Amino acid sequence: MVLLDGKKTSNEIKEELAVEVAKIKADGGKIPHLAAIIVGSNGASITYVNAKVKACEKVGFGSSLIQMPVETTQEELLAKINELNNDMVVDGFIVQLPLPDHIDEETVLNAVSPNKDVDGFHPANFGKVALGLPSFIPATPNGILELLKRYKVETEGKHCVVVGRSNIVGLPMSILMGQKKYPGNCTVTLTHSRTKNLTEIIKTAEILIVALGRPEFITGDMVKDGVTVIDVGITRVADETKKSGFRLLGDVHFESVAPKSDFITPVPGGVGPMTIASLMQNTLKAIDMNR
Ligand code: NDP
């Protein structure tokens, strides 16, 4: 079993990005700048956004964190997005999800300029990704592809089962794994809460990508030997023995699944850090998109 170490790989990517930034600086070019908007005070969201901003600082990117109160109106948020769309310093920005209930997520994501949409959530970018055209690949799927690539995981002709069909993970992942390139060229099955015989389908997976948000849903008896497992799930579970009062669990029961796997991501330290590294790769790319 080989551990797909997202922490180590993301650190390698960050080192590569730092070299790029140093080159840009030496040439007198534009330093990449990522901005993040967060509305409200959801603990997990604040942790994720802070990690993104800190990662930027580490490699020499510029970054700004825009914290807006939970009572922010949709109009106020759209005005802030418009401001960032027109801000020459900001190359890319994200609006951290989830948003408070009174704000319509789709309206907000559609308002982000596709050229600055480093999360890859704008329909124009999603469409390009689906067609295999150059675009911002959403950060989590892109991080997964990068991990498969760097560990040279063979994907061609394999049966890839994706569990979960969200617009930000499962759906784009299923499209990408079926594309005619590496990593890809898989035969893909996209599953969700209405899938019949889910366990039987999962048992046929040679590559299993799980993004449903149900801690330890996938157990050892559900997978076949030699499977590659990508666990996207991150759920905070109360744990009084931890200083933070919680621990993070993936969607995969690691102890029973790992012995049957050829490759597997841990949680934490797997897909999570790769998502952040991808976001930064997209921000570097955004400089060219905005030229
Ligand atoms: P969503 O809640 O948007 O989607 C969950 C999906 O899982 C849905 O498609 C749902 O089906 C499906 N599902 C739920 N229950 C079942 C079930 N019993 N059997 C089969 N399918 C089921 O989740 P996200 O994609 O946003 O996130 C999934 C997980 O990944 C979460 O834990 C999240 O925290 C984590 N995550 C981690 C990231 C990282 O960087 N590591 C980034 C993004 C998310 P249906 O469509 O029918 O409702």
Short mmCIF file of C-alpha atoms and ligand atoms in Angstrom, two decimals:
data_model
loop_
_atom_site.label_atom_id
_atom_site.label_comp_id
_atom_site.label_asym_id
_atom_site.label_seq_id
_atom_site.Cartn_x
_atom_site.Cartn_y
_atom_site.Cartn_z
CA MET A 1 0.00 0.00 0.00
CA VAL A 2 1.31 3.43 -0.96
CA LEU A 3 0.07 6.47 0.92
CA LEU A 4 -0.84 9.32 -1.43
CA ASP A 5 0.70 11.97 0.78
CA GLY A 6 -1.09 15.23 0.01
CA LYS A 7 0.79 17.17 2.65
CA LYS A 8 4.20 16.27 1.24
CA THR A 9 3.07 16.74 -2.39
CA SER A 10 1.44 20.08 -1.67
CA ASN A 11 4.66 21.24 -0.01
CA GLU A 12 6.56 20.27 -3.18
CA ILE A 13 4.08 22.28 -5.27
CA LYS A 14 4.43 25.25 -2.94
CA GLU A 15 8.22 25.08 -3.30
CA GLU A 16 7.82 25.09 -7.10
CA LEU A 17 5.46 28.06 -6.84
CA ALA A 18 7.94 29.93 -4.62
CA VAL A 19 10.60 29.46 -7.33
CA GLU A 20 8.15 30.85 -9.93
CA VAL A 21 7.39 33.86 -7.72
CA ALA A 22 11.11 34.53 -7.23
CA LYS A 23 11.55 34.47 -11.03
CA ILE A 24 8.63 36.83 -11.55
CA LYS A 25 10.07 39.19 -8.93
CA ALA A 26 13.51 39.10 -10.54
CA ASP A 27 11.95 39.93 -13.92
CA GLY A 28 9.94 42.79 -12.38
CA GLY A 29 6.62 41.06 -13.19
CA LYS A 30 3.29 41.02 -11.41
CA ILE A 31 3.28 39.07 -8.12
CA PRO A 32 0.23 36.74 -8.02
CA HIS A 33 -2.45 37.92 -5.60
CA LEU A 34 -5.31 35.80 -4.22
CA ALA A 35 -8.23 37.37 -2.37
CA ALA A 36 -10.79 35.45 -0.33
CA ILE A 37 -14.21 36.64 0.78
CA ILE A 38 -15.83 34.99 3.77
CA VAL A 39 -19.34 35.86 4.92
CA GLY A 40 -20.26 34.95 8.52
CA SER A 41 -18.31 33.09 11.16
CA ASN A 42 -18.58 29.36 10.38
CA GLY A 43 -15.62 27.82 12.27
CA ALA A 44 -14.61 25.32 9.59
CA SER A 45 -14.86 27.94 6.82
CA ILE A 46 -12.66 30.35 8.76
CA THR A 47 -10.07 27.59 9.28
CA TYR A 48 -10.04 26.75 5.54
CA VAL A 49 -9.84 30.38 4.44
CA ASN A 50 -7.01 31.14 6.88
CA ALA A 51 -5.09 28.11 5.60
CA LYS A 52 -5.45 29.40 2.03
CA VAL A 53 -4.25 32.89 2.93
CA LYS A 54 -1.32 31.55 4.98
CA ALA A 55 -0.27 29.26 2.12
CA CYS A 56 -0.14 32.30 -0.18
CA GLU A 57 2.11 34.18 2.20
CA LYS A 58 4.44 31.17 2.45
CA VAL A 59 5.22 31.16 -1.27
CA GLY A 60 5.40 34.93 -1.69
CA PHE A 61 1.97 35.55 -3.25
CA GLY A 62 0.02 38.60 -2.21
CA SER A 63 -3.23 37.81 -0.42
CA SER A 64 -6.19 39.57 1.15
CA LEU A 65 -8.89 38.23 3.41
CA ILE A 66 -12.19 40.06 3.27
CA GLN A 67 -14.40 39.17 6.23
CA MET A 68 -18.02 40.25 5.94
CA PRO A 69 -20.59 39.90 8.76
CA VAL A 70 -23.28 37.21 8.57
CA GLU A 71 -25.98 39.86 8.04
CA THR A 72 -24.31 41.08 4.81
CA THR A 73 -26.96 41.42 2.09
CA GLN A 74 -26.64 39.76 -1.30
CA GLU A 75 -26.33 43.23 -2.90
CA GLU A 76 -23.45 44.14 -0.61
CA LEU A 77 -21.67 40.89 -1.44
CA LEU A 78 -22.23 41.39 -5.18
CA ALA A 79 -20.82 44.93 -4.87
CA LYS A 80 -17.69 43.54 -3.19
CA ILE A 81 -17.33 40.93 -5.95
CA ASN A 82 -17.66 43.64 -8.57
CA GLU A 83 -14.94 45.60 -6.80
CA LEU A 84 -12.57 42.61 -6.88
CA ASN A 85 -13.45 41.87 -10.54
CA ASN A 86 -12.11 45.34 -11.35
CA ASP A 87 -9.19 45.41 -8.92
CA MET A 88 -5.96 45.28 -10.93
CA VAL A 89 -3.97 44.00 -7.93
CA VAL A 90 -6.17 40.92 -7.46
CA ASP A 91 -5.49 38.15 -10.00
CA GLY A 92 -7.94 35.64 -8.60
CA PHE A 93 -10.43 35.39 -5.77
CA ILE A 94 -12.73 32.96 -4.07
CA VAL A 95 -15.99 33.28 -2.19
CA GLN A 96 -15.82 30.73 0.60
CA LEU A 97 -18.83 28.39 0.71
CA PRO A 98 -21.29 27.77 2.28
CA LEU A 99 -22.93 31.20 2.23
CA PRO A 100 -25.65 32.25 4.71
CA ASP A 101 -29.16 31.06 3.69
CA HIS A 102 -30.39 34.52 2.62
CA ILE A 103 -27.74 34.69 -0.13
CA ASP A 104 -28.23 32.80 -3.40
CA GLU A 105 -25.06 30.82 -4.10
CA GLU A 106 -25.62 30.54 -7.85
CA THR A 107 -26.12 34.30 -8.30
CA VAL A 108 -22.94 34.97 -6.35
CA LEU A 109 -20.77 32.44 -8.20
CA ASN A 110 -22.05 33.73 -11.55
CA ALA A 111 -20.97 37.25 -10.59
CA VAL A 112 -17.28 36.32 -10.27
CA SER A 113 -15.36 37.23 -13.43
CA PRO A 114 -14.50 33.92 -15.18
CA ASN A 115 -10.93 35.21 -15.59
CA LYS A 116 -10.54 35.56 -11.82
CA ASP A 117 -12.57 32.48 -10.86
CA VAL A 118 -9.67 30.46 -9.42
CA ASP A 119 -12.11 28.08 -7.70
CA GLY A 120 -13.38 27.14 -11.18
CA PHE A 121 -17.03 27.39 -10.09
CA HIS A 122 -18.30 29.78 -12.81
CA PRO A 123 -20.51 27.99 -15.40
CA ALA A 124 -18.29 29.28 -18.23
CA ASN A 125 -15.24 27.64 -16.65
CA PHE A 126 -17.13 24.46 -15.80
CA GLY A 127 -18.24 24.23 -19.44
CA LYS A 128 -14.68 24.63 -20.68
CA VAL A 129 -13.44 21.96 -18.26
CA ALA A 130 -16.17 19.59 -19.47
CA LEU A 131 -15.04 20.15 -23.08
CA GLY A 132 -11.37 19.67 -22.17
CA LEU A 133 -10.53 23.30 -23.03
CA PRO A 134 -7.96 25.34 -21.06
CA SER A 135 -9.64 26.76 -17.97
CA PHE A 136 -9.52 26.82 -14.19
CA ILE A 137 -10.13 23.23 -13.10
CA PRO A 138 -11.91 23.34 -9.71
CA ALA A 139 -9.32 23.19 -6.97
CA THR A 140 -10.25 19.86 -5.36
CA PRO A 141 -10.55 17.84 -8.60
CA ASN A 142 -7.35 19.47 -9.87
CA GLY A 143 -5.56 18.52 -6.64
CA ILE A 144 -6.69 14.91 -7.05
CA LEU A 145 -5.43 14.79 -10.67
CA GLU A 146 -2.10 16.24 -9.54
CA LEU A 147 -1.77 13.62 -6.81
CA LEU A 148 -2.52 10.76 -9.24
CA LYS A 149 -0.01 12.23 -11.69
CA ARG A 150 2.83 12.74 -9.22
CA TYR A 151 2.45 9.21 -7.82
CA LYS A 152 2.21 7.87 -11.41
CA VAL A 153 -1.04 6.02 -10.65
CA GLU A 154 -2.11 4.12 -13.77
CA THR A 155 -5.63 5.19 -14.79
CA GLU A 156 -6.06 4.17 -18.44
CA GLY A 157 -8.87 1.68 -19.02
CA LYS A 158 -9.63 1.45 -15.29
CA HIS A 159 -13.12 1.48 -13.82
CA CYS A 160 -13.38 4.68 -11.78
CA VAL A 161 -16.31 4.96 -9.38
CA VAL A 162 -17.10 8.42 -8.03
CA VAL A 163 -19.37 8.56 -4.98
CA GLY A 164 -21.15 11.95 -4.70
CA ARG A 165 -22.19 14.28 -7.52
CA SER A 166 -21.67 17.79 -6.11
CA ASN A 167 -20.81 20.54 -8.58
CA ILE A 168 -17.53 21.22 -6.80
CA VAL A 169 -16.15 17.68 -6.47
CA GLY A 170 -18.04 14.60 -7.68
CA LEU A 171 -19.48 15.84 -10.96
CA PRO A 172 -16.32 17.53 -12.33
CA MET A 173 -14.21 14.59 -11.10
CA SER A 174 -16.36 12.14 -13.03
CA ILE A 175 -15.99 14.22 -16.21
CA LEU A 176 -12.22 14.62 -15.81
CA MET A 177 -11.54 10.93 -15.17
CA GLY A 178 -13.36 10.06 -18.39
CA GLN A 179 -11.40 12.49 -20.58
CA LYS A 180 -9.00 11.28 -23.24
CA LYS A 181 -5.77 12.11 -21.41
CA TYR A 182 -3.71 11.22 -18.36
CA PRO A 183 -4.88 11.07 -15.62
CA GLY A 184 -8.11 9.92 -17.20
CA ASN A 185 -9.15 7.50 -19.91
CA CYS A 186 -11.20 5.71 -17.26
CA THR A 187 -14.57 4.09 -17.61
CA VAL A 188 -16.51 6.16 -15.10
CA THR A 189 -19.55 5.44 -12.95
CA LEU A 190 -20.98 8.44 -11.07
CA THR A 191 -23.00 7.39 -8.02
CA HIS A 192 -25.19 9.33 -5.55
CA SER A 193 -27.87 8.91 -2.91
CA ARG A 194 -30.37 7.42 -5.39
CA THR A 195 -27.95 4.82 -6.77
CA LYS A 196 -29.23 1.26 -6.51
CA ASN A 197 -26.75 -1.48 -5.56
CA LEU A 198 -24.15 1.08 -4.48
CA THR A 199 -22.06 -1.50 -2.61
CA GLU A 200 -21.88 -3.84 -5.63
CA ILE A 201 -20.80 -0.95 -7.87
CA ILE A 202 -18.16 0.19 -5.38
CA LYS A 203 -16.79 -3.37 -5.27
CA THR A 204 -16.03 -3.16 -8.99
CA ALA A 205 -14.00 0.07 -8.60
CA GLU A 206 -10.33 0.04 -9.51
CA ILE A 207 -10.19 3.75 -8.69
CA LEU A 208 -12.63 4.93 -6.02
CA ILE A 209 -13.17 8.66 -5.43
CA VAL A 210 -15.40 9.33 -2.44
CA ALA A 211 -16.98 12.74 -1.73
CA LEU A 212 -20.19 12.41 0.20
CA GLY A 213 -19.52 13.81 3.66
CA ARG A 214 -20.44 10.71 5.68
CA PRO A 215 -17.63 9.72 8.04
CA GLU A 216 -16.16 6.25 7.44
CA PHE A 217 -18.97 5.27 5.05
CA ILE A 218 -16.68 3.08 2.92
CA THR A 219 -15.41 0.01 4.79
CA GLY A 220 -12.91 -2.69 3.85
CA ASP A 221 -15.57 -5.24 2.93
CA MET A 222 -16.91 -2.86 0.25
CA VAL A 223 -13.73 -2.59 -1.86
CA LYS A 224 -11.73 -4.99 -3.98
CA ASP A 225 -8.04 -5.75 -3.61
CA GLY A 226 -5.65 -3.40 -5.39
CA VAL A 227 -8.03 -0.44 -5.45
CA THR A 228 -6.81 3.18 -5.51
CA VAL A 229 -8.82 5.21 -2.99
CA ILE A 230 -9.21 8.99 -2.96
CA ASP A 231 -11.01 10.15 0.18
CA VAL A 232 -12.31 13.70 -0.26
CA GLY A 233 -14.56 13.73 2.80
CA ILE A 234 -13.74 15.91 5.78
CA THR A 235 -16.13 15.86 8.71
CA ARG A 236 -15.50 17.35 12.14
CA VAL A 237 -16.44 14.85 14.84
CA ALA A 238 -16.55 15.83 18.53
CA ASP A 239 -13.55 14.47 20.43
CA GLU A 240 -12.93 15.59 23.99
CA THR A 241 -9.40 14.18 23.98
CA LYS A 242 -8.37 16.79 21.38
CA LYS A 243 -7.44 20.36 22.33
CA SER A 244 -9.67 21.65 19.53
CA GLY A 245 -12.59 19.53 20.80
CA PHE A 246 -12.92 17.68 17.47
CA ARG A 247 -11.10 15.40 15.06
CA LEU A 248 -11.36 15.13 11.30
CA LEU A 249 -12.77 12.01 9.68
CA GLY A 250 -12.84 11.06 6.03
CA ASP A 251 -15.56 9.19 4.17
CA VAL A 252 -13.37 6.07 4.18
CA HIS A 253 -12.67 3.78 7.14
CA PHE A 254 -8.92 3.94 6.66
CA GLU A 255 -7.94 1.02 8.94
CA SER A 256 -10.03 -1.55 7.04
CA VAL A 257 -9.68 -0.12 3.52
CA ALA A 258 -5.91 0.66 3.47
CA PRO A 259 -4.73 -2.99 3.67
CA LYS A 260 -6.71 -3.78 0.50
CA SER A 261 -5.54 -0.68 -1.40
CA ASP A 262 -2.61 -0.17 -3.76
CA PHE A 263 -2.83 3.61 -3.19
CA ILE A 264 -4.87 5.56 -0.63
CA THR A 265 -5.12 9.14 0.64
CA PRO A 266 -5.18 9.78 4.39
CA VAL A 267 -7.51 12.23 6.17
CA PRO A 268 -6.21 14.67 7.19
CA GLY A 269 -3.15 15.18 4.98
CA GLY A 270 -4.54 13.88 1.68
CA VAL A 271 -6.87 15.80 -0.61
CA GLY A 272 -7.25 18.83 1.73
CA PRO A 273 -3.72 20.25 1.33
CA MET A 274 -3.80 19.43 -2.41
CA THR A 275 -6.92 21.62 -2.78
CA ILE A 276 -5.03 24.59 -1.36
CA ALA A 277 -1.99 23.97 -3.58
CA SER A 278 -4.27 23.79 -6.65
CA LEU A 279 -5.93 27.05 -5.77
CA MET A 280 -2.51 28.66 -5.77
CA GLN A 281 -1.58 27.05 -9.10
CA ASN A 282 -4.81 28.50 -10.51
CA THR A 283 -3.93 31.94 -9.12
CA LEU A 284 -0.59 31.85 -10.91
CA LYS A 285 -2.43 30.84 -14.09
CA ALA A 286 -4.84 33.77 -13.57
CA ILE A 287 -2.06 36.24 -14.29
CA ASP A 288 -2.06 35.06 -17.92
CA MET A 289 -5.87 34.93 -18.07
CA ASN A 290 -6.10 38.61 -17.04
CA ARG A 291 -3.42 39.87 -19.40
P1 NDP B 1 -22.36 17.59 -1.04
O1 NDP B 1 -23.08 17.49 0.27
O2 NDP B 1 -22.56 18.77 -1.91
O3 NDP B 1 -22.67 16.28 -1.89
C1 NDP B 1 -22.70 15.02 -1.30
C2 NDP B 1 -22.99 14.01 -2.37
O4 NDP B 1 -22.97 12.73 -1.76
C3 NDP B 1 -24.35 14.18 -3.05
O5 NDP B 1 -24.23 14.00 -4.43
C4 NDP B 1 -25.20 13.08 -2.42
O6 NDP B 1 -26.18 12.54 -3.30
C5 NDP B 1 -24.16 12.03 -2.13
N1 NDP B 1 -24.58 11.16 -1.04
C6 NDP B 1 -24.97 11.50 0.20
N2 NDP B 1 -25.29 10.41 0.92
C7 NDP B 1 -25.10 9.36 0.11
C8 NDP B 1 -25.24 7.96 0.28
N3 NDP B 1 -25.67 7.42 1.43
N4 NDP B 1 -24.94 7.16 -0.77
C9 NDP B 1 -24.50 7.67 -1.93
N5 NDP B 1 -24.34 9.00 -2.15
C10 NDP B 1 -24.64 9.83 -1.14
O7 NDP B 1 -20.84 17.37 -0.66
P2 NDP B 1 -19.44 17.96 -1.24
O8 NDP B 1 -19.10 17.30 -2.53
O9 NDP B 1 -19.42 19.43 -1.16
O10 NDP B 1 -18.46 17.42 -0.09
C11 NDP B 1 -18.35 16.05 0.19
C12 NDP B 1 -17.33 15.87 1.29
O11 NDP B 1 -16.08 16.33 0.84
C13 NDP B 1 -17.61 16.66 2.57
O12 NDP B 1 -17.15 15.93 3.68
C14 NDP B 1 -16.77 17.91 2.41
O13 NDP B 1 -16.42 18.49 3.64
C15 NDP B 1 -15.58 17.35 1.71
N6 NDP B 1 -14.83 18.30 0.90
C16 NDP B 1 -13.48 18.29 1.04
C17 NDP B 1 -12.69 19.13 0.28
C18 NDP B 1 -11.21 19.04 0.43
O14 NDP B 1 -10.52 19.95 0.07
N7 NDP B 1 -10.69 17.92 0.93
C19 NDP B 1 -13.27 20.07 -0.67
C20 NDP B 1 -14.71 19.96 -0.81
C21 NDP B 1 -15.44 19.10 -0.02
P3 NDP B 1 -27.41 13.42 -3.89
O15 NDP B 1 -26.83 14.29 -4.96
O16 NDP B 1 -28.33 12.39 -4.43
O17 NDP B 1 -27.96 14.19 -2.73
#
